Short mmCIF file of C-alpha atoms in Angstrom, two decimals:
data_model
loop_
_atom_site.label_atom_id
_atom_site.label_comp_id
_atom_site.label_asym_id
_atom_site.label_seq_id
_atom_site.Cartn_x
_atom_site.Cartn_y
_atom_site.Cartn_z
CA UNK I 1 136.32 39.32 332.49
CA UNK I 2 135.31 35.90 330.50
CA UNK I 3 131.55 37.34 330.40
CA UNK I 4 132.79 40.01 328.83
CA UNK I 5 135.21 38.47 326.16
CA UNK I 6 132.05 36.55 325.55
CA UNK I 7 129.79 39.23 325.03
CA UNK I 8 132.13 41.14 322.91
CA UNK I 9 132.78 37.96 320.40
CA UNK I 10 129.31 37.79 320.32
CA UNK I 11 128.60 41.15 319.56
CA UNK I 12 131.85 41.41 316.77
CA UNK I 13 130.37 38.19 314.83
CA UNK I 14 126.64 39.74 314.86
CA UNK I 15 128.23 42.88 312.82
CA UNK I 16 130.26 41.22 310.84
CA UNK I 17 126.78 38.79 309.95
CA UNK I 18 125.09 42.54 308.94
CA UNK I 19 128.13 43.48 307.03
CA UNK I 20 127.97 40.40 304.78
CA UNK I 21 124.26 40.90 304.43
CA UNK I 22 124.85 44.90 303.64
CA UNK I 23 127.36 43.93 301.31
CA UNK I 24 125.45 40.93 299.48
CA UNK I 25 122.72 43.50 298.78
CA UNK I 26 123.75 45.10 295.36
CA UNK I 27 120.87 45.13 293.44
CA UNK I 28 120.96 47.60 290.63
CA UNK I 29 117.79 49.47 289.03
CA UNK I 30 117.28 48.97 284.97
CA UNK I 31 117.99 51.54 283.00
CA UNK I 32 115.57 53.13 281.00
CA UNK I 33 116.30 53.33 277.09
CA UNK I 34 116.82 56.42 274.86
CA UNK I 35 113.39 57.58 273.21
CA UNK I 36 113.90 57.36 269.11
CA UNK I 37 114.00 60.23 267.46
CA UNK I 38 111.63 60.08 263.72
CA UNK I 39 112.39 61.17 261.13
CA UNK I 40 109.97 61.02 257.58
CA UNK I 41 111.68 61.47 253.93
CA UNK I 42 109.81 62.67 250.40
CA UNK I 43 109.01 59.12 249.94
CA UNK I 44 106.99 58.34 253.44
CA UNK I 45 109.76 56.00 254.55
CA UNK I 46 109.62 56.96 258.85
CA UNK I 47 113.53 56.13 260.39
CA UNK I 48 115.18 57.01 263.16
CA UNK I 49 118.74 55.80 264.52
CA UNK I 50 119.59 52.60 266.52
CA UNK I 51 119.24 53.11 270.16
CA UNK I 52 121.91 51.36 272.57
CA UNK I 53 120.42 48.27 274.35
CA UNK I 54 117.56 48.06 272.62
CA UNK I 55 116.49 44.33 271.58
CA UNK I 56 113.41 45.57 269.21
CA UNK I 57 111.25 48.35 268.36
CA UNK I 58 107.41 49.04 268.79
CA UNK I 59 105.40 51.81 266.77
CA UNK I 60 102.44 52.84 266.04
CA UNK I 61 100.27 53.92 263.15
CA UNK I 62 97.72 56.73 264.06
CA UNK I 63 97.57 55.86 267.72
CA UNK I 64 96.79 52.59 266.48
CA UNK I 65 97.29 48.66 267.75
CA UNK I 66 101.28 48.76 268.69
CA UNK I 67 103.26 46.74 266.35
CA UNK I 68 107.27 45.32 267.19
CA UNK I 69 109.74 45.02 264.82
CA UNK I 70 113.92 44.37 264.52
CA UNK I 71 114.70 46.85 262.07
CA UNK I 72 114.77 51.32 262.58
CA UNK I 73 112.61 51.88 259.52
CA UNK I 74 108.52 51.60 258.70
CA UNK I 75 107.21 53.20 254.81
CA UNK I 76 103.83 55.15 255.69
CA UNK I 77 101.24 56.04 253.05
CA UNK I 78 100.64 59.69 252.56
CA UNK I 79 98.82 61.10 255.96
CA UNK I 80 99.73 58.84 258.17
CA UNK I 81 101.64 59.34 261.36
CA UNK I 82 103.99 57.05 263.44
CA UNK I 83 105.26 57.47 266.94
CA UNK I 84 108.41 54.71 267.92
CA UNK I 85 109.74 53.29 271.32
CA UNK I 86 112.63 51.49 271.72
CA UNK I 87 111.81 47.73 273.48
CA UNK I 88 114.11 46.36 276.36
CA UNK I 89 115.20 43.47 277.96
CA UNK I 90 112.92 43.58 281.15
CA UNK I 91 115.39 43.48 283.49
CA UNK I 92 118.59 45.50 282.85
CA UNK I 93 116.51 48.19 280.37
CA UNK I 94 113.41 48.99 280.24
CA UNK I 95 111.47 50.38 277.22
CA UNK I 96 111.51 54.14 275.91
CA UNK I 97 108.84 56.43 275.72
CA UNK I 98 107.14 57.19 272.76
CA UNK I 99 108.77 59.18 270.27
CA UNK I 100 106.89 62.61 269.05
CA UNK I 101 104.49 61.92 266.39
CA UNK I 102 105.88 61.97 262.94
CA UNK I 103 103.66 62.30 259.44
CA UNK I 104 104.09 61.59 255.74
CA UNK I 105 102.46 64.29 253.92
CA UNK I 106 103.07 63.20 250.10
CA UNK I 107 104.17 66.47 247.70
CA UNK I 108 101.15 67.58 245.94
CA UNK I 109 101.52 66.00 242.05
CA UNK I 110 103.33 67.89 239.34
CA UNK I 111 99.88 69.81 237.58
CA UNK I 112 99.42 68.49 234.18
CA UNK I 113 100.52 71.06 231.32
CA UNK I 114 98.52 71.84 227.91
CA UNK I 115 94.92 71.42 226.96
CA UNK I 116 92.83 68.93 228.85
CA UNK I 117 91.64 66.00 228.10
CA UNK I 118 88.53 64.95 227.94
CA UNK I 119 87.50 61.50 230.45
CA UNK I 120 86.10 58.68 228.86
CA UNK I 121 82.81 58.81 227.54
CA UNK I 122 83.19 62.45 227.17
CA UNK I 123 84.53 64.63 224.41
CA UNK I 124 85.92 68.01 223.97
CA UNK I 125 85.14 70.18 220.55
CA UNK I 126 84.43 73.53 218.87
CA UNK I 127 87.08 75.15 220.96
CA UNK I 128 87.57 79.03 221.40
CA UNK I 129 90.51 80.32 223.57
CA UNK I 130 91.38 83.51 224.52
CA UNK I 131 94.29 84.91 226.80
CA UNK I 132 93.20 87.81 229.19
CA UNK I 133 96.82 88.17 230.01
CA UNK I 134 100.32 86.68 230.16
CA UNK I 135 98.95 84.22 233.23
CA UNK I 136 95.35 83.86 232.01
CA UNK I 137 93.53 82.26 229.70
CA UNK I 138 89.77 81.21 229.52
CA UNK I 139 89.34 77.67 227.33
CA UNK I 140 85.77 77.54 225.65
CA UNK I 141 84.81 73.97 224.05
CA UNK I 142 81.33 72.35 223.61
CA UNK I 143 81.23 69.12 225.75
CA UNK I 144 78.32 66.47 226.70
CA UNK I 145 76.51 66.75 229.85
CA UNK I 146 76.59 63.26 231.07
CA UNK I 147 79.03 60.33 229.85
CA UNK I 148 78.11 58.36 226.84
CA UNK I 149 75.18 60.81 225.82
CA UNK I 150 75.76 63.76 223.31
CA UNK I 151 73.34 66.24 224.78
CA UNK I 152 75.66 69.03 224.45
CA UNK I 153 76.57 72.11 227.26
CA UNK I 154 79.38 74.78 226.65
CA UNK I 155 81.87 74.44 228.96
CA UNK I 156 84.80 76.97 230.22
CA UNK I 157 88.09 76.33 232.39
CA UNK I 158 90.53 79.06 233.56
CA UNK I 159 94.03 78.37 232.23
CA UNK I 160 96.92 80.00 234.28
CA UNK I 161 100.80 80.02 233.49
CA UNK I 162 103.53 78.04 235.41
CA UNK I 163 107.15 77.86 234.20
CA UNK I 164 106.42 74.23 232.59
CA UNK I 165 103.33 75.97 230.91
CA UNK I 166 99.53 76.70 230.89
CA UNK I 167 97.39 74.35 233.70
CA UNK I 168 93.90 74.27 233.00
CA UNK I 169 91.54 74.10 236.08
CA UNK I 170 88.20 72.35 236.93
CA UNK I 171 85.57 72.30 233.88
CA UNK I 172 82.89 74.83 235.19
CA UNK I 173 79.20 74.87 233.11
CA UNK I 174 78.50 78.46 230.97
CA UNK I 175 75.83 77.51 228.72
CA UNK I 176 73.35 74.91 228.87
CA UNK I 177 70.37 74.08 226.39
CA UNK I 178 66.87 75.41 227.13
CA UNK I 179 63.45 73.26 228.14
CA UNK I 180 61.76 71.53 225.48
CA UNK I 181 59.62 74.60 224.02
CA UNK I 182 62.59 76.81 223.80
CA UNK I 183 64.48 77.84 220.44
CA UNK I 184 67.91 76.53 222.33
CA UNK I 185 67.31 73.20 223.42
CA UNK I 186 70.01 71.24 221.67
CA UNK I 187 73.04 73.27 221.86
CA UNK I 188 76.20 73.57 219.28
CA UNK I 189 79.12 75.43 219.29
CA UNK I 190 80.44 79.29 220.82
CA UNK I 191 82.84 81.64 221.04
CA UNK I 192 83.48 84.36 223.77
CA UNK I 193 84.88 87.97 223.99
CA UNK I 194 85.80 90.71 226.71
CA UNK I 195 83.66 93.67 226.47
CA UNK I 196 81.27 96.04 228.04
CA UNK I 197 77.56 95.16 228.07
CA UNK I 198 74.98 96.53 230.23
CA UNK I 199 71.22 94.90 230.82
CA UNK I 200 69.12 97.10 232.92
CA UNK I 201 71.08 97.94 236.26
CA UNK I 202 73.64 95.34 235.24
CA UNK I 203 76.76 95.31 233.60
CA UNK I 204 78.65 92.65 232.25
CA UNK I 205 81.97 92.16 231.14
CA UNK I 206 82.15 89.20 229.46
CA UNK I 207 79.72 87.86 226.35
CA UNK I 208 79.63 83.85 224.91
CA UNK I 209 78.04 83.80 221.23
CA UNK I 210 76.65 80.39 220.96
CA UNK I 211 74.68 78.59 218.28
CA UNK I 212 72.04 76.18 219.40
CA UNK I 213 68.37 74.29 217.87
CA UNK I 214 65.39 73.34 219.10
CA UNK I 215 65.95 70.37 215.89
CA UNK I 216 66.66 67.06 217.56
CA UNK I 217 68.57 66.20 214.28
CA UNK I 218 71.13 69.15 214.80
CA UNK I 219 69.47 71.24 212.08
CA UNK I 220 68.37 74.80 211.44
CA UNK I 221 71.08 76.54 213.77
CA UNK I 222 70.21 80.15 214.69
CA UNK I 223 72.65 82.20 217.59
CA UNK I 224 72.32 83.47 220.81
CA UNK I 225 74.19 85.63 223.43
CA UNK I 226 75.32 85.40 226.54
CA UNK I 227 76.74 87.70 229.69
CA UNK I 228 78.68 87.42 232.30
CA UNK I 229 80.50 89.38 235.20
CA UNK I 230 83.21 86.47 235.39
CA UNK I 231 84.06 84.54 233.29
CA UNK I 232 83.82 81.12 235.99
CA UNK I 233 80.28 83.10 237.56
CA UNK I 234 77.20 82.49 236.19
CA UNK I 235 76.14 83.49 232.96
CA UNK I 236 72.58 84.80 231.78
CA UNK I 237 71.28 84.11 228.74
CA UNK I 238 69.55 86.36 226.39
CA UNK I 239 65.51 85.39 225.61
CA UNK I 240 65.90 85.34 222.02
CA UNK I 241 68.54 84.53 219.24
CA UNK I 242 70.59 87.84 217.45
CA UNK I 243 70.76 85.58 214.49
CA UNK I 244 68.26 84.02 213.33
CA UNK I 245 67.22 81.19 210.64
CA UNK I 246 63.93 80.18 209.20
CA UNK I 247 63.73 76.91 207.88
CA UNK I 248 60.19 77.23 206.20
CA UNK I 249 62.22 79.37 204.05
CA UNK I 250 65.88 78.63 203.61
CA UNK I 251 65.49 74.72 203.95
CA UNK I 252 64.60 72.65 207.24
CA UNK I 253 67.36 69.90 206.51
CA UNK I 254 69.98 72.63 206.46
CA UNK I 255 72.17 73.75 209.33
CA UNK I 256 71.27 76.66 209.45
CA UNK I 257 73.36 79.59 211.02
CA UNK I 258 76.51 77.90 213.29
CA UNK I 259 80.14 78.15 214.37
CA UNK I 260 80.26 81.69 215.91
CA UNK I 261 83.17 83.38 216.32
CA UNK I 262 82.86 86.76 218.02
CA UNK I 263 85.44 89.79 218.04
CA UNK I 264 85.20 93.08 219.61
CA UNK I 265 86.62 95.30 217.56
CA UNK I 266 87.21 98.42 219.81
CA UNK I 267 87.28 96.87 222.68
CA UNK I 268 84.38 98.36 224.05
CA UNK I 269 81.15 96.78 222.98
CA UNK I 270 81.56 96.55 219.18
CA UNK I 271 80.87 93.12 218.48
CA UNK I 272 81.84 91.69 215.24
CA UNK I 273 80.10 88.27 214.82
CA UNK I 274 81.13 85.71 212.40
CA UNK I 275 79.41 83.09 211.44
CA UNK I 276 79.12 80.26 208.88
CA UNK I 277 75.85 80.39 206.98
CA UNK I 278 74.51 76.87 205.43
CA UNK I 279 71.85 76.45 203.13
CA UNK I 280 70.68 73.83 200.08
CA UNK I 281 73.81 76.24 198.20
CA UNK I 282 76.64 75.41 200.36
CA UNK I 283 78.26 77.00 203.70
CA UNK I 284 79.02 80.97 203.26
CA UNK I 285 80.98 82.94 205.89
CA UNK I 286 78.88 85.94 207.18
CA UNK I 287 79.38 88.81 209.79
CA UNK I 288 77.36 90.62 211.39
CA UNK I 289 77.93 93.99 213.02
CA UNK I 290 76.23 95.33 216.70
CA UNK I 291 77.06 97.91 218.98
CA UNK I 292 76.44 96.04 222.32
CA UNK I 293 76.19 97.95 225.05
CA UNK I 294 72.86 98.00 225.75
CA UNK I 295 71.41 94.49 225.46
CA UNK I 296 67.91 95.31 225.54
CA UNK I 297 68.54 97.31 222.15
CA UNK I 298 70.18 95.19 219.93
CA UNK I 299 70.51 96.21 216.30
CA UNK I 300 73.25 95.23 213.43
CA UNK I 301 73.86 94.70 210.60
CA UNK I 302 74.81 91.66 208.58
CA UNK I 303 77.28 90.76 204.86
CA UNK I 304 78.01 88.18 203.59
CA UNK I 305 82.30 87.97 203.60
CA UNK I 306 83.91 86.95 200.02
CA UNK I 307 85.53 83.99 199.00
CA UNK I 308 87.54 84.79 196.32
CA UNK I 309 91.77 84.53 196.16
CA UNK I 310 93.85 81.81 196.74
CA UNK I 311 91.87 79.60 199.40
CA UNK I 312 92.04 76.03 199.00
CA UNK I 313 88.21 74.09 198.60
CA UNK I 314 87.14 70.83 196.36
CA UNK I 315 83.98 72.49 195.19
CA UNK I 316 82.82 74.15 192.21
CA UNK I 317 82.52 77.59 194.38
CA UNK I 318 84.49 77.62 197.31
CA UNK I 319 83.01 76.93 200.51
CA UNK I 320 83.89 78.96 203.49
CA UNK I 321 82.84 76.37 206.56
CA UNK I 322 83.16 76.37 210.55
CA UNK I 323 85.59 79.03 210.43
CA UNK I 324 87.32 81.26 213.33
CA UNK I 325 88.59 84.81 213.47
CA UNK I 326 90.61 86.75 214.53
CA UNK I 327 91.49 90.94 214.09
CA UNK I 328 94.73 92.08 213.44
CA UNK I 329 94.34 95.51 214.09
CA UNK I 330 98.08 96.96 213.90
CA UNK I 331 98.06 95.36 209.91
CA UNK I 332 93.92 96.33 209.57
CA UNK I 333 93.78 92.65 208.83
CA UNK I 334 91.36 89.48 209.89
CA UNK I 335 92.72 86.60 209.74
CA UNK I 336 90.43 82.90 209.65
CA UNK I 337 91.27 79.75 209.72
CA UNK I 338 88.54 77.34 208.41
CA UNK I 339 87.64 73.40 207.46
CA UNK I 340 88.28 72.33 204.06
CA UNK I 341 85.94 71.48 202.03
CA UNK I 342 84.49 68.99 201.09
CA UNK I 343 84.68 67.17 204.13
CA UNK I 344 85.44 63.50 204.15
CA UNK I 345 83.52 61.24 202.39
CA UNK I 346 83.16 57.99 205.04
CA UNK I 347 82.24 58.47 209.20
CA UNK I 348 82.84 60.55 210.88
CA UNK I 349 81.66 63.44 207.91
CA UNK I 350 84.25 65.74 209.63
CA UNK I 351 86.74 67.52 207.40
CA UNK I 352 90.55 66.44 207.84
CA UNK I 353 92.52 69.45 207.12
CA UNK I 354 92.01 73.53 207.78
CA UNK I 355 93.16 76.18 206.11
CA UNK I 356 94.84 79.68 207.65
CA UNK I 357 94.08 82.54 205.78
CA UNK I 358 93.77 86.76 206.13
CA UNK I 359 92.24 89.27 203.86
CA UNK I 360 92.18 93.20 204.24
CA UNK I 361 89.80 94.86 206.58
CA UNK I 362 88.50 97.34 204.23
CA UNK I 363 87.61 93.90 201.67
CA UNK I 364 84.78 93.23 203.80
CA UNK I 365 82.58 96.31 203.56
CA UNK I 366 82.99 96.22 199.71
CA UNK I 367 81.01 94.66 196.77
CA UNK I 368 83.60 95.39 195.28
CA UNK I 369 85.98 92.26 194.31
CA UNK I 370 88.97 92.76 195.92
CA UNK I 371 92.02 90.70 196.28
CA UNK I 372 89.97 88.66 198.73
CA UNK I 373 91.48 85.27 200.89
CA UNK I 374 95.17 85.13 201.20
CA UNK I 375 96.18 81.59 202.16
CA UNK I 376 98.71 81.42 205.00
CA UNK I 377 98.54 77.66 205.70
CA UNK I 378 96.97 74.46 204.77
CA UNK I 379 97.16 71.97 207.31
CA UNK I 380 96.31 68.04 206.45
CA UNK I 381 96.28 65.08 208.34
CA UNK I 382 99.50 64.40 207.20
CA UNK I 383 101.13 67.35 208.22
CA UNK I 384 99.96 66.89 211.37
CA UNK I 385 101.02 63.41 212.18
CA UNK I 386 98.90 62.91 215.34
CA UNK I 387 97.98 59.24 214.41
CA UNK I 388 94.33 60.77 213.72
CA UNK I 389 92.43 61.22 210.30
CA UNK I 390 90.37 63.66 211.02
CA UNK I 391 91.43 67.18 211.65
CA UNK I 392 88.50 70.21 211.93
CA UNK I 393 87.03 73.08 213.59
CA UNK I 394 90.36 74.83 214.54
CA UNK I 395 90.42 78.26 216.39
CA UNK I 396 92.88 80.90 216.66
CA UNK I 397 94.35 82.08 220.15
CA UNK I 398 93.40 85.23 220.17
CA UNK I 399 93.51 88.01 222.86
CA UNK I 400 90.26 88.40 225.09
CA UNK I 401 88.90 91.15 222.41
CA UNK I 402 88.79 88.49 219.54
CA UNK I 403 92.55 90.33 218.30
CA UNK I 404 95.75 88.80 217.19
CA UNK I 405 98.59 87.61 219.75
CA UNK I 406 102.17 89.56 219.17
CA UNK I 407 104.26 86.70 217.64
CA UNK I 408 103.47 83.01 216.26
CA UNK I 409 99.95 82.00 215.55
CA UNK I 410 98.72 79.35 217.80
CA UNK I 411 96.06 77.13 216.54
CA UNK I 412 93.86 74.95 218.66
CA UNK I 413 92.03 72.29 216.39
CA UNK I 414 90.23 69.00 216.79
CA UNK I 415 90.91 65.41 215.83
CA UNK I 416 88.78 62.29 216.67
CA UNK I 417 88.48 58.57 215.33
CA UNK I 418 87.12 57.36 212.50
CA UNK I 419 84.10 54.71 212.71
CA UNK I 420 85.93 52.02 211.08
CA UNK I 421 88.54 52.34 214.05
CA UNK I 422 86.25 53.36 216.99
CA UNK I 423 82.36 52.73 216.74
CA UNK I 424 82.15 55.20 219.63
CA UNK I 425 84.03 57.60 217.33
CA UNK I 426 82.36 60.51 218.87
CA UNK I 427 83.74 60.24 222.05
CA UNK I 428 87.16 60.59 221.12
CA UNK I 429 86.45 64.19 220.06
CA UNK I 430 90.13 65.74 221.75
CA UNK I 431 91.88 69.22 221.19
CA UNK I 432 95.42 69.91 220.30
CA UNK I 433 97.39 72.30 218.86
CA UNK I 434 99.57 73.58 215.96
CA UNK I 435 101.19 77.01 215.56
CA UNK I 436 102.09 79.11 212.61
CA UNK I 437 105.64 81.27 212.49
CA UNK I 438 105.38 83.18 209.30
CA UNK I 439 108.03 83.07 206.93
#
């Protein structure tokens, strides 16, 4: 009986031994933190809420070296992305997984409205712009090929309409001057038109009048054509010059035959191209008259376009320079706007006013005198107040034909520096624009 009293003390303090060893044995396995949820606003700043227990946060940037921090924002840069654990204590939580990736991608910037602007070293001039529709318009300028250097190219960008207003695209090349031993090497100005105008098997719906000299000193102007299918394609030159000028005869230190402006007048392939004519006399306005739909049989006929009626001029007979046009066919009216003349007297020789004007369609297949030029508009420097003092070679914004726009008259002109202010003057050759509401 005592061995077994013994065995069963023995027996009833080995259990309760386990039991306290059992019950010592609480242990408890860390808890594993929430994963952050990212978020990324409009201005790249990644966030996500505070997670319980956490004593930091890592992240990284791209997949990139891990990075801790004590706060539950990071700003990114546009394209970046950022994933985000929550950090523990190492012993009661452990860290999160990484969140899902999360990326900035910046809003694209607000297009810029109204004409472009030239970058530096460059300038913009000679503009011609026509609108193809209520969304389209095609902007025609003479620019320089390489930055500081006035070796000139003709230049085109697509305009299209946005609620704020017309955004101009990437400049794209149209014309550029010929090789040394060609008639165009050094080019000037142009003007383009919609139309129909076959070449052989091809057909082309687009044509660029542009005046151009194989005189280094800018002299002796005669004008060419051009084609296209698009206007933004590639454009194909005609071999010779439509208009031509011979300076053995008319004078080599003369301009020569420049600033075309082309209209087609049925909307077919009836060019009417204007031009300013300039000679040891003065600068005359001419036009001359093609049907154009077969390129390789080109024949017109040219006049010479009065100046007489109210126009506004400072020389004995009234000048009629670097002038644009426009047909307004409901009224059987064209209507110019033109440089004043003279033009001023220090650097640059550019004028600093233009002059609106129309005159009756039937007035300019007439000798006889008419009531010629009625002036719309003189526009000076002053009237203006752009901060410039010179003010030339304006166009009208015409349709794609070369006729009138329903409504106001919108002018695009040009205005630069003089030399006193600017040495490098012709470099900040810029468009703007002005617009006419009759009264």
């Amino acid at each position: 009986m005592k061995k077994f009293a013994k065995f069963f003390a023995v027996a009833l303090v080995a259990v309760m031994a386990l039991s306290v060893l059992v019950a010592c044995d609480t242990t408890k396995e860390p808890t594993k933190l929430a994963t952050p949820v990212v978020t990324v606003d409009e201005n790249g700043v990644a966030s996500w809420k505070a997670i319980d227990n956490a004593k930091a946060y890592a992240y990284k940037i791209d997949g990139g070296k891990e990075t801790v921090i004590n706060k539950t924002s990071v700003t990114l840069t546009n394209g970046q992305s950022i994933t985000v654990k929550a950090v523990g204590n190492g012993t009661d939580y452990t860290d999160s997984d990484y969140s899902a990736a999360a990326t900035y991608k910046a809003a694209d910037p607000k297009p810029t409205t109204g004409l472009p602007t030239p970058a530096a070293g460059f300038y913009m001039t000679n503009a011609d712009l026509v609108q193809e529709n209520d969304t389209t318009r095609y902007l025609v300028y003479t620019t320089n090929e390489t930055a500081a250097d006035n070796y000139n190219r003709i230049a085109i960008r697509k305009g299209v309409k946005t609620d704020d207003g017309w955004v101009y695209g990437e400049e794209s090349v149209a014309v550029e001057g010929g090789d040394d031993n060609a008639w165009d090497t050094y080019i000037g100005s142009a003007s383009i038109v919609k139309g129909t105008f076959a070449k052989g098997e091809e057909t082309y719906n687009w044509l660029i009048a542009y005046c151009a000299t194989n005189d280094a000193e800018d002299r002796a102007f005669q004008i060419g054509i051009a084609v296209a299918k698009d206007p933004m394609g590639t454009w194909t030159k005609l071999d010779a010059p439509v208009i031509t000028f011979d300076k053995n005869t008319y004078g080599a230190t003369s301009m020569g035959c420049y600033a075309p402006s082309v209209v087609n007048y049925n909307k077919e392939s009836g060019i009417r191209l204007f031009y300013t004519y300039e000679d040891t006399y003065g600068h005359f306005a001419y036009l001359w008259d093609a049907n154009l739909a077969d390129l390789t049989k080109i024949d017109g006929q040219k006049a010479m376009l009065p100046t007489n009626g109210n126009l506004s001029g400072g020389d004995a007979e009234l000048m009629f320079p670097n002038a644009d046009f426009a047909y307004d066919e409901a009224n059987k009216k064209f209507v110019a706007v033109k440089d004043y003349s003279p033009s001023a007297g220090t650097k640059p020789n550019y004028a600093d006013r233009f002059e609106l004007a129309e005159i009756a369609e039937k007035e300019l297949y007439t000798i006889e005198i008419g009531k010629g030029w009625t002036s719309l508009k003189l526009w000076d420097t002053f009237d203006l107040d752009n901060g410039y003092e010179r003010a030339y070679s304006a166009c009208i914004v015409s349709d794609a034909y070369g006729h009138l726009l329903a409504g106001d008259i919108e002018l695009v002109y040009n205005v630069c520096d003089t030399a006193e202010a600017n040495a490098d003057y012709l470099y900040s050759q810029k468009l703007m624009t002005v617009t006419y509401t009759a009264e």
